[in-house]
CSV table of C-alpha atoms in Angstrom, one decimal:
chain,number,residue,atom,x,y,z
A,1,MET,CA,-19.8,27.4,-20.9
A,2,ASN,CA,-19.9,27.8,-17.1
A,3,TYR,CA,-17.1,25.5,-15.9
A,4,ASP,CA,-17.9,26.2,-12.2
A,5,THR,CA,-21.3,24.6,-12.8
A,6,LEU,CA,-19.7,21.4,-14.2
A,7,PHE,CA,-17.3,21.2,-11.2
A,8,THR,CA,-20.2,21.8,-8.8
A,9,GLN,CA,-22.4,19.2,-10.4
A,10,SER,CA,-19.7,16.6,-10.4
A,11,ILE,CA,-18.8,17.2,-6.7
A,12,GLY,CA,-22.5,17.3,-5.9
A,13,ARG,CA,-23.0,13.8,-7.3
A,14,LEU,CA,-20.1,12.6,-5.2
A,15,LYS,CA,-21.7,14.0,-2.1
A,16,ASP,CA,-25.1,12.5,-2.9
A,17,ALA,CA,-23.5,9.1,-3.2
A,18,GLY,CA,-21.6,9.5,0.1
A,19,ASN,CA,-18.3,9.3,-1.7
A,20,TYR,CA,-17.1,12.9,-1.2
A,21,ARG,CA,-13.5,12.9,0.0
A,22,GLU,CA,-12.8,14.7,3.3
A,23,PHE,CA,-9.5,15.4,5.0
A,24,THR,CA,-8.9,15.5,8.7
A,25,ASP,CA,-6.3,18.1,9.9
A,26,LEU,CA,-4.0,15.9,12.0
A,27,GLN,CA,-0.7,16.5,13.6
A,28,ARG,CA,1.2,13.5,14.9
A,29,ARG,CA,3.5,13.9,17.8
A,30,ALA,CA,7.0,12.3,17.6
A,31,GLY,CA,7.4,9.9,20.5
A,32,ASN,CA,3.7,9.7,21.1
A,33,TYR,CA,2.5,7.7,18.1
A,34,PRO,CA,-0.3,6.5,17.5
A,35,ARG,CA,-1.6,9.6,19.3
A,36,ALA,CA,-2.2,12.8,17.3
A,37,MET,CA,-3.8,16.2,17.6
A,38,ASN,CA,-7.0,16.7,15.7
A,39,HIS,CA,-6.8,20.4,14.8
A,40,SER,CA,-10.4,20.4,13.5
A,41,VAL,CA,-11.7,20.2,17.1
A,42,GLY,CA,-8.5,20.8,19.1
A,43,ARG,CA,-8.4,17.4,20.8
A,44,GLU,CA,-6.0,14.5,20.9
A,45,ILE,CA,-7.1,11.4,19.0
A,46,THR,CA,-5.8,7.8,18.4
A,47,LEU,CA,-4.9,6.8,14.9
A,48,TRP,CA,-6.1,3.4,13.8
A,49,CYS,CA,-5.8,3.7,10.0
A,50,SER,CA,-2.4,4.9,9.2
A,51,ASN,CA,-0.2,3.1,6.6
A,52,ASP,CA,2.8,4.0,8.8
A,53,TYR,CA,2.5,0.4,9.9
A,54,LEU,CA,5.5,0.3,12.2
A,55,GLY,CA,5.4,3.9,13.5
A,56,MET,CA,8.8,4.5,11.8
A,57,GLY,CA,7.7,8.0,10.7
A,58,GLN,CA,8.4,9.3,14.2
A,59,HIS,CA,11.4,7.2,14.9
A,60,PRO,CA,14.5,9.1,16.2
A,61,VAL,CA,16.8,7.2,13.8
A,62,ILE,CA,15.0,8.7,10.8
A,63,ALA,CA,14.7,12.2,12.3
A,64,ASP,CA,18.4,12.3,13.2
A,65,ALA,CA,19.4,11.2,9.7
A,66,ILE,CA,17.2,13.7,8.0
A,67,CYS,CA,18.3,16.6,10.2
A,68,THR,CA,21.9,15.8,9.9
A,69,THR,CA,21.8,15.5,6.2
A,70,VAL,CA,19.8,18.8,5.8
A,71,ARG,CA,22.5,20.6,7.8
A,72,GLU,CA,25.4,19.0,5.9
A,73,ILE,CA,23.9,18.9,2.3
A,74,GLY,CA,20.9,21.1,2.2
A,75,ALA,CA,17.2,20.6,1.4
A,76,GLY,CA,16.6,20.2,-2.4
A,77,ALA,CA,17.9,17.6,-4.8
A,78,GLY,CA,19.2,20.1,-7.3
A,79,GLY,CA,17.4,18.6,-10.3
A,80,THR,CA,16.7,15.4,-12.1
A,81,ARG,CA,18.9,12.4,-11.5
A,82,ASN,CA,20.8,13.2,-14.7
A,83,ILE,CA,21.1,16.9,-13.9
A,84,ALA,CA,22.8,17.1,-10.5
A,85,GLY,CA,20.1,15.2,-8.6
A,86,THR,CA,22.0,11.9,-7.9
A,87,SER,CA,23.1,12.5,-4.3
A,88,HIS,CA,25.3,10.1,-2.5
A,89,PRO,CA,22.6,9.2,0.1
A,90,LEU,CA,20.3,8.2,-2.8
A,91,VAL,CA,23.0,5.9,-4.2
A,92,MET,CA,23.5,4.3,-0.8
A,93,LEU,CA,19.7,3.9,-0.4
A,94,GLU,CA,19.5,2.1,-3.8
A,95,ASP,CA,22.3,-0.2,-2.8
A,96,GLU,CA,20.5,-1.0,0.5
A,97,LEU,CA,17.2,-1.7,-1.3
A,98,ALA,CA,18.9,-4.1,-3.8
A,99,GLU,CA,20.4,-6.0,-0.9
A,100,LEU,CA,17.1,-6.1,1.0
A,101,HIS,CA,15.5,-7.9,-2.0
A,102,GLU,CA,18.6,-9.9,-3.0
A,103,LYS,CA,18.7,-8.2,-6.4
A,104,GLU,CA,21.6,-6.8,-8.4
A,105,SER,CA,20.3,-3.3,-8.5
A,106,ALA,CA,17.5,-0.9,-7.4
A,107,LEU,CA,16.0,2.4,-8.6
A,108,VAL,CA,14.3,5.0,-6.5
A,109,PHE,CA,11.3,7.1,-7.6
A,110,THR,CA,9.5,10.0,-5.9
A,111,SER,CA,6.5,7.7,-5.0
A,112,GLY,CA,5.3,4.2,-5.3
A,113,TYR,CA,2.6,5.5,-7.7
A,114,VAL,CA,5.2,7.0,-10.0
A,115,ALA,CA,7.3,3.8,-9.8
A,116,ASN,CA,4.4,1.5,-10.9
A,117,SER,CA,3.1,3.8,-13.6
A,118,THR,CA,6.6,4.5,-15.0
A,119,VAL,CA,8.0,1.0,-14.9
A,120,LEU,CA,4.9,-0.9,-16.2
A,121,SER,CA,4.4,1.6,-19.0
A,122,THR,CA,8.1,1.5,-20.0
A,123,LEU,CA,8.2,-2.3,-20.0
A,124,GLY,CA,4.9,-2.2,-22.0
A,125,GLY,CA,6.9,-0.3,-24.6
A,126,LEU,CA,9.1,-3.3,-25.4
A,127,PRO,CA,8.5,-4.5,-29.0
A,128,ASP,CA,5.4,-6.8,-29.2
A,129,MET,CA,5.0,-6.9,-25.4
A,130,VAL,CA,1.8,-8.3,-23.8
A,131,LEU,CA,0.9,-7.3,-20.2
A,132,PHE,CA,-1.2,-9.5,-17.9
A,133,SER,CA,-2.6,-7.6,-14.9
A,134,ASP,CA,-4.6,-8.8,-11.9
A,135,ALA,CA,-8.1,-7.3,-11.8
A,136,LEU,CA,-7.6,-5.8,-8.3
A,137,ASN,CA,-4.2,-4.3,-8.9
A,138,HIS,CA,-3.7,-0.8,-7.6
A,139,ALA,CA,-4.7,2.3,-9.7
A,140,SER,CA,-1.0,3.1,-10.3
A,141,MET,CA,-0.5,-0.3,-11.8
A,142,ILE,CA,-3.6,0.0,-13.9
A,143,GLU,CA,-2.4,3.4,-15.2
A,144,GLY,CA,1.0,1.9,-16.1
A,145,VAL,CA,-0.6,-1.0,-18.0
A,146,ARG,CA,-2.8,1.4,-19.9
A,147,PHE,CA,0.1,3.8,-20.7
A,148,GLY,CA,2.1,1.0,-22.0
A,149,LYS,CA,0.0,1.1,-25.2
A,150,CYS,CA,0.6,-2.6,-25.8
A,151,GLU,CA,-1.7,-5.6,-25.9
A,152,ARG,CA,-3.0,-6.2,-22.4
A,153,HIS,CA,-5.2,-8.8,-20.6
A,154,ILE,CA,-6.9,-8.5,-17.2
A,155,PHE,CA,-7.2,-11.8,-15.3
A,156,ARG,CA,-9.7,-12.3,-12.5
A,157,HIS,CA,-8.3,-11.6,-9.1
A,158,ASN,CA,-6.0,-14.4,-8.0
A,159,ASP,CA,-7.5,-16.7,-10.6
A,160,VAL,CA,-4.6,-19.0,-11.7
A,161,GLU,CA,-6.7,-20.9,-14.3
A,162,HIS,CA,-7.9,-17.7,-15.9
A,163,LEU,CA,-4.4,-16.3,-16.2
A,164,GLN,CA,-3.2,-19.6,-17.7
A,165,GLU,CA,-6.0,-19.4,-20.3
A,166,LEU,CA,-4.9,-15.9,-21.3
A,167,LEU,CA,-1.2,-16.8,-21.4
A,168,ALA,CA,-1.9,-19.8,-23.6
A,169,SER,CA,-3.8,-17.6,-26.1
A,170,VAL,CA,-0.6,-15.7,-26.8
A,171,ASP,CA,2.4,-16.9,-28.9
A,172,ILE,CA,5.0,-18.4,-26.6
A,173,ASN,CA,7.7,-16.4,-28.3
A,174,ARG,CA,6.1,-13.0,-27.6
A,175,PRO,CA,7.5,-11.0,-24.6
A,176,LYS,CA,5.1,-11.1,-21.7
A,177,LEU,CA,4.8,-9.6,-18.2
A,178,ILE,CA,2.5,-10.7,-15.3
A,179,ALA,CA,1.8,-7.9,-12.8
A,180,PHE,CA,0.3,-8.6,-9.4
A,181,GLU,CA,0.5,-7.7,-5.7
A,182,SER,CA,1.5,-9.5,-2.6
A,183,VAL,CA,-0.8,-7.9,0.1
A,184,TYR,CA,-3.9,-6.3,-1.4
A,185,SER,CA,-4.4,-3.2,0.6
A,186,MET,CA,-8.2,-3.1,1.0
A,187,ASP,CA,-9.2,-6.8,1.4
A,188,GLY,CA,-5.9,-7.8,2.9
A,189,ASP,CA,-5.7,-11.0,0.9
A,190,ILE,CA,-2.4,-12.2,-0.6
A,191,GLY,CA,-1.5,-12.9,-4.2
A,192,PHE,CA,-0.6,-16.4,-5.4
A,193,ILE,CA,3.1,-15.6,-5.9
A,194,LYS,CA,4.4,-19.2,-6.4
A,195,GLU,CA,1.6,-20.1,-8.8
A,196,PHE,CA,2.1,-17.0,-10.9
A,197,CYS,CA,5.8,-17.6,-11.0
A,198,ASP,CA,5.2,-21.2,-12.2
A,199,LEU,CA,3.0,-19.9,-15.0
A,200,ALA,CA,5.7,-17.3,-15.9
A,201,ASP,CA,8.3,-20.1,-16.2
A,202,GLN,CA,5.9,-22.1,-18.4
A,203,TYR,CA,4.9,-19.3,-20.7
A,204,ASN,CA,8.2,-17.4,-20.9
A,205,ALA,CA,6.9,-14.3,-19.0
A,206,LEU,CA,8.5,-11.7,-16.7
A,207,THR,CA,7.0,-11.3,-13.2
A,208,TYR,CA,6.3,-7.9,-11.6
A,209,LEU,CA,5.3,-7.9,-7.9
A,210,ASP,CA,4.0,-4.9,-6.0
A,211,GLU,CA,5.1,-5.4,-2.3
A,212,VAL,CA,4.2,-1.9,-1.1
A,213,HIS,CA,1.9,-3.1,1.7
A,214,ALA,CA,4.3,-5.9,2.7
A,215,VAL,CA,7.9,-4.5,2.8
A,216,GLY,CA,9.1,-4.0,6.3
A,217,LEU,CA,6.4,-6.3,7.7
A,218,TYR,CA,7.0,-9.8,6.2
A,219,GLY,CA,10.1,-11.9,5.7
A,220,GLU,CA,13.2,-12.4,7.9
A,221,SER,CA,14.5,-8.9,7.2
A,222,GLY,CA,11.3,-7.2,6.1
A,223,GLY,CA,11.8,-7.9,2.4
A,224,GLY,CA,8.1,-8.7,1.9
A,225,VAL,CA,5.9,-11.8,1.3
A,226,ALA,CA,8.2,-13.0,-1.5
A,227,GLN,CA,11.1,-13.1,0.9
A,228,ARG,CA,9.0,-14.8,3.6
A,229,GLU,CA,8.0,-17.5,1.1
A,230,GLY,CA,11.5,-17.9,-0.4
A,231,LEU,CA,10.4,-16.7,-3.8
A,232,SER,CA,12.4,-13.4,-4.2
A,233,ASP,CA,14.7,-15.0,-6.8
A,234,ARG,CA,11.7,-15.9,-9.0
A,235,ILE,CA,10.4,-12.3,-9.2
A,236,ASP,CA,11.9,-10.2,-12.0
A,237,VAL,CA,10.8,-6.9,-10.7
A,238,ILE,CA,9.9,-6.2,-7.0
A,239,GLN,CA,8.3,-2.8,-6.5
A,240,GLY,CA,8.1,-1.3,-3.0
A,241,THR,CA,7.5,1.9,-1.2
A,242,LEU,CA,9.3,4.0,1.4
A,243,GLY,CA,6.2,5.7,2.6
A,244,LYS,CA,4.4,3.0,4.5
A,245,ALA,CA,6.3,0.6,6.9
A,246,PHE,CA,9.5,2.6,6.3
A,247,GLY,CA,7.8,5.8,7.4
A,248,VAL,CA,9.2,8.3,4.9
A,249,VAL,CA,8.2,8.8,1.2
A,250,GLY,CA,9.2,7.5,-2.2
A,251,GLY,CA,8.9,4.3,-4.3
A,252,TYR,CA,11.4,1.9,-5.8
A,253,ILE,CA,12.0,-1.2,-7.9
A,254,ALA,CA,14.6,-3.9,-7.4
A,255,ALA,CA,15.6,-6.1,-10.3
A,256,SER,CA,18.6,-7.1,-12.5
A,257,ALA,CA,21.1,-4.5,-13.3
A,258,LEU,CA,20.2,-4.7,-17.0
A,259,LEU,CA,16.5,-4.2,-16.4
A,260,ILE,CA,17.2,-1.3,-14.0
A,261,ASP,CA,19.4,0.3,-16.6
A,262,TYR,CA,16.6,0.0,-19.2
A,263,ILE,CA,14.1,1.8,-17.0
A,264,ARG,CA,16.8,4.4,-16.1
A,265,CYS,CA,17.3,5.1,-19.8
A,266,PHE,CA,13.7,4.9,-21.1
A,267,GLY,CA,11.3,5.6,-18.2
A,268,SER,CA,9.9,9.1,-18.7
A,269,GLY,CA,8.5,9.3,-15.1
A,270,PHE,CA,12.0,8.7,-13.8
A,271,ILE,CA,14.0,10.8,-16.3
A,272,PHE,CA,12.0,14.0,-16.3
A,273,THR,CA,11.2,14.4,-12.6
A,274,THR,CA,13.2,16.1,-9.8
A,275,ALA,CA,15.1,13.5,-7.8
A,276,MET,CA,14.4,12.6,-4.2
A,277,PRO,CA,16.0,15.1,-1.9
A,278,PRO,CA,19.2,13.8,-0.2
A,279,ALA,CA,17.8,14.3,3.4
A,280,THR,CA,14.7,12.2,2.5
A,281,ALA,CA,17.0,9.5,1.0
A,282,ALA,CA,19.1,9.5,4.1
A,283,GLY,CA,16.1,9.1,6.3
A,284,ALA,CA,14.8,6.3,4.2
A,285,LEU,CA,18.2,4.6,4.3
A,286,ALA,CA,18.3,4.8,8.1
A,287,SER,CA,14.8,3.4,8.3
A,288,VAL,CA,15.5,0.4,6.0
A,289,GLN,CA,18.6,-0.4,7.9
A,290,HIS,CA,16.8,-0.2,11.2
A,291,VAL,CA,13.7,-2.2,10.1
A,292,LYS,CA,15.8,-5.0,8.6
A,293,GLN,CA,17.1,-5.7,12.2
A,294,ASP,CA,14.0,-4.9,14.2
A,295,VAL,CA,12.4,-8.3,14.2
A,296,GLN,CA,10.5,-7.6,17.5
A,297,ALA,CA,8.5,-4.8,15.9
A,298,ARG,CA,7.2,-7.2,13.3
A,299,ILE,CA,6.4,-9.7,16.0
A,300,ARG,CA,4.5,-7.1,18.0
A,301,LEU,CA,2.6,-5.9,14.9
A,302,HIS,CA,1.3,-9.3,14.0
A,303,ARG,CA,0.5,-10.0,17.7
A,304,ASN,CA,-1.7,-6.9,17.8
A,305,VAL,CA,-3.3,-7.7,14.5
A,306,ASN,CA,-4.3,-11.1,15.8
A,307,VAL,CA,-5.7,-9.7,19.0
A,308,VAL,CA,-7.7,-7.0,17.2
A,309,LYS,CA,-9.2,-9.5,14.7
A,310,SER,CA,-10.0,-12.0,17.4
A,311,ARG,CA,-11.6,-9.4,19.6
A,312,LEU,CA,-13.7,-7.9,16.8
A,313,THR,CA,-14.9,-11.4,15.8
A,314,GLU,CA,-15.8,-12.2,19.4
A,315,ALA,CA,-17.8,-9.0,19.5
A,316,GLY,CA,-19.8,-10.1,16.4
A,317,LEU,CA,-18.5,-7.4,14.1
A,318,PRO,CA,-18.1,-8.2,10.4
A,319,VAL,CA,-14.3,-8.5,9.9
A,320,LEU,CA,-13.4,-9.6,6.4
A,321,PRO,CA,-11.2,-12.7,6.9
A,322,ASN,CA,-7.7,-12.5,5.5
A,323,PRO,CA,-4.1,-13.7,6.3
A,324,SER,CA,-2.5,-10.2,6.5
A,325,HIS,CA,-2.2,-7.2,8.8
A,326,ILE,CA,-5.1,-5.4,7.2
A,327,VAL,CA,-8.3,-5.4,9.3
A,328,PRO,CA,-11.4,-4.5,7.1
A,329,VAL,CA,-14.6,-4.0,9.2
A,330,MET,CA,-17.4,-4.1,6.6
A,331,VAL,CA,-20.3,-1.6,6.6
A,332,TYR,CA,-21.6,-2.1,3.0
A,333,ASP,CA,-23.0,1.4,2.6
A,334,ALA,CA,-21.2,4.6,1.7
A,335,LYS,CA,-23.2,7.1,3.7
A,336,ARG,CA,-23.4,5.0,6.8
A,337,CYS,CA,-19.7,4.1,6.6
A,338,ARG,CA,-18.9,7.8,6.6
A,339,GLU,CA,-21.3,8.3,9.5
A,340,ALA,CA,-19.5,5.5,11.4
A,341,SER,CA,-16.2,7.1,10.8
A,342,HIS,CA,-17.4,10.6,11.9
A,343,LEU,CA,-19.0,9.1,15.0
A,344,LEU,CA,-15.8,7.3,16.0
A,345,LEU,CA,-13.8,10.5,15.6
A,346,ASN,CA,-16.2,13.1,17.1
A,347,LYS,CA,-17.5,11.0,20.0
A,348,TYR,CA,-14.7,8.6,20.8
A,349,ASP,CA,-11.6,10.4,19.5
A,350,ILE,CA,-10.7,7.4,17.3
A,351,PHE,CA,-9.6,8.1,13.7
A,352,VAL,CA,-10.5,5.3,11.2
A,353,GLN,CA,-11.1,6.7,7.8
A,354,HIS,CA,-14.1,5.3,5.8
A,355,ILE,CA,-13.2,3.6,2.6
A,356,ASN,CA,-15.7,4.1,-0.2
A,357,HIS,CA,-15.9,4.0,-4.0
A,358,PRO,CA,-13.8,4.2,-6.1
A,359,THR,CA,-11.2,2.8,-3.8
A,360,VAL,CA,-13.5,-0.2,-3.2
A,361,PRO,CA,-16.5,-1.4,-5.2
A,362,VAL,CA,-19.9,0.1,-4.4
A,363,GLY,CA,-21.6,-2.0,-1.7
A,364,THR,CA,-18.3,-3.1,-0.1
A,365,GLU,CA,-17.6,0.0,1.9
A,366,ARG,CA,-15.6,-0.5,5.1
A,367,LEU,CA,-13.6,0.8,8.0
A,368,ARG,CA,-10.0,-0.2,7.3
A,369,ILE,CA,-8.1,-0.7,10.6
A,370,THR,CA,-4.3,-1.0,10.7
A,371,PRO,CA,-2.9,-2.0,14.1
A,372,THR,CA,0.7,-1.1,14.8
A,373,PRO,CA,3.3,-2.4,17.3
A,374,LEU,CA,2.7,0.8,19.3
A,375,HIS,CA,-1.0,0.3,20.0
A,376,THR,CA,-1.5,-0.8,23.6
A,377,ASP,CA,-3.9,-3.4,25.0
A,378,GLU,CA,-5.8,-0.5,26.6
A,379,MET,CA,-6.1,1.2,23.2
A,380,ILE,CA,-7.4,-2.1,21.7
A,381,ASP,CA,-10.0,-2.4,24.4
A,382,TYR,CA,-11.2,1.1,23.8
A,383,LEU,CA,-11.4,0.6,20.1
A,384,ILE,CA,-13.5,-2.6,20.4
A,385,ASP,CA,-15.9,-0.9,22.8
A,386,ALA,CA,-16.2,2.1,20.6
A,387,LEU,CA,-16.9,0.1,17.4
A,388,VAL,CA,-19.6,-2.0,19.2
A,389,SER,CA,-21.2,1.2,20.4
A,390,VAL,CA,-21.1,2.8,16.9
A,391,PHE,CA,-22.5,-0.3,15.2
A,392,ASP,CA,-25.3,-0.4,17.7
A,393,GLU,CA,-26.1,3.3,17.6
A,394,LEU,CA,-26.2,3.3,13.8
A,395,ASP,CA,-28.0,-0.1,13.7
A,396,LEU,CA,-25.3,-1.5,11.3
A,397,VAL,CA,-25.1,-5.2,10.4
A,398,ARG,CA,-23.1,-7.1,13.1
A,399,GLN,CA,-23.1,-10.6,11.5
A,400,PRO,CA,-19.5,-12.0,11.8
A,401,LEU,CA,-17.9,-13.0,8.6
A,402,GLY,CA,-15.7,-15.8,10.1
A,403,GLU,CA,-12.5,-16.2,11.8
A,404,SER,CA,-9.4,-14.5,10.5
A,405,ALA,CA,-5.7,-14.7,11.4
A,406,ALA,CA,-2.7,-12.8,10.4
């Protein structure tokens, strides 16, 4: 068996379909975000697709906390949480996250992916559990549901009636969990949180809400869409990330003290992995504390989102309408989407990564734009002009999809 041939053939099929993953060698400059150096060509570019939604990854409050903690404590965690890895900054971070979401307790993981996979699979291990998962849930949630090895049902995306049908088909006395997201990261639509909570009450189910693309951006103190809509108390498990709006790395859940203790005791993905380093925890703690108070950053973000969406629509570009901060500009073809991304980068020094299968379904390829509070009006003007030129040069469809507002 020639394994190199198998690898080559598989990668070749990806390239033929236009879905080969490429990485751009970028170096952000603290204090100059969203500008960055493109080391591939040695020129400065403007980032328009980062999930560092508020630019917190370069904020002095984080850098100072990390540097101070490294000097005082050191770099590594020292082991798993049970074996010397529970540092004091990590404990303080969990207390801060519990307060952010108005929950009794919180638990930090090394990433949002690990949090979803671990928690959903562990809850799926409860005796006779049934999991109900939205069809467009993130890959990490899908993995957790599968690893749970319990009965599971997939309901059509945001389809309340379909979910109710599935719930009604299961004994009311069996334990159940409904897993869904607030902001869906590719289309930018928002889950029906209230309606799903109503069904959970009716059918005796737990609720699990992924807020990774919402924490820091929505709600009075950045607690997410559930906080904005006054529904946090109706969610049993809120899952979030420290690697997007909070600008660092890591994932977490916030829930009741008893549920957190259950995951702490039975979640393999938590028990058997090295803990978050104390300096990272300190940086995340400083970021959460800052973002909770920085209402103006959220206001500027949503202002810029509205401006970008409006300008793109006025230019006749196909923006997928949604009520969130995600701005999908549709291309509908993998190879041409990649061409558009390359042209924006190489000709206009604008980095907007192309989003192709399997991240999105075949035929729905798009450029995913994420405005931040730090993008200027001049940057927005230049982005719109560049996109119009690229769509014209590649003869891409410019039919507008309708008005959209954040």
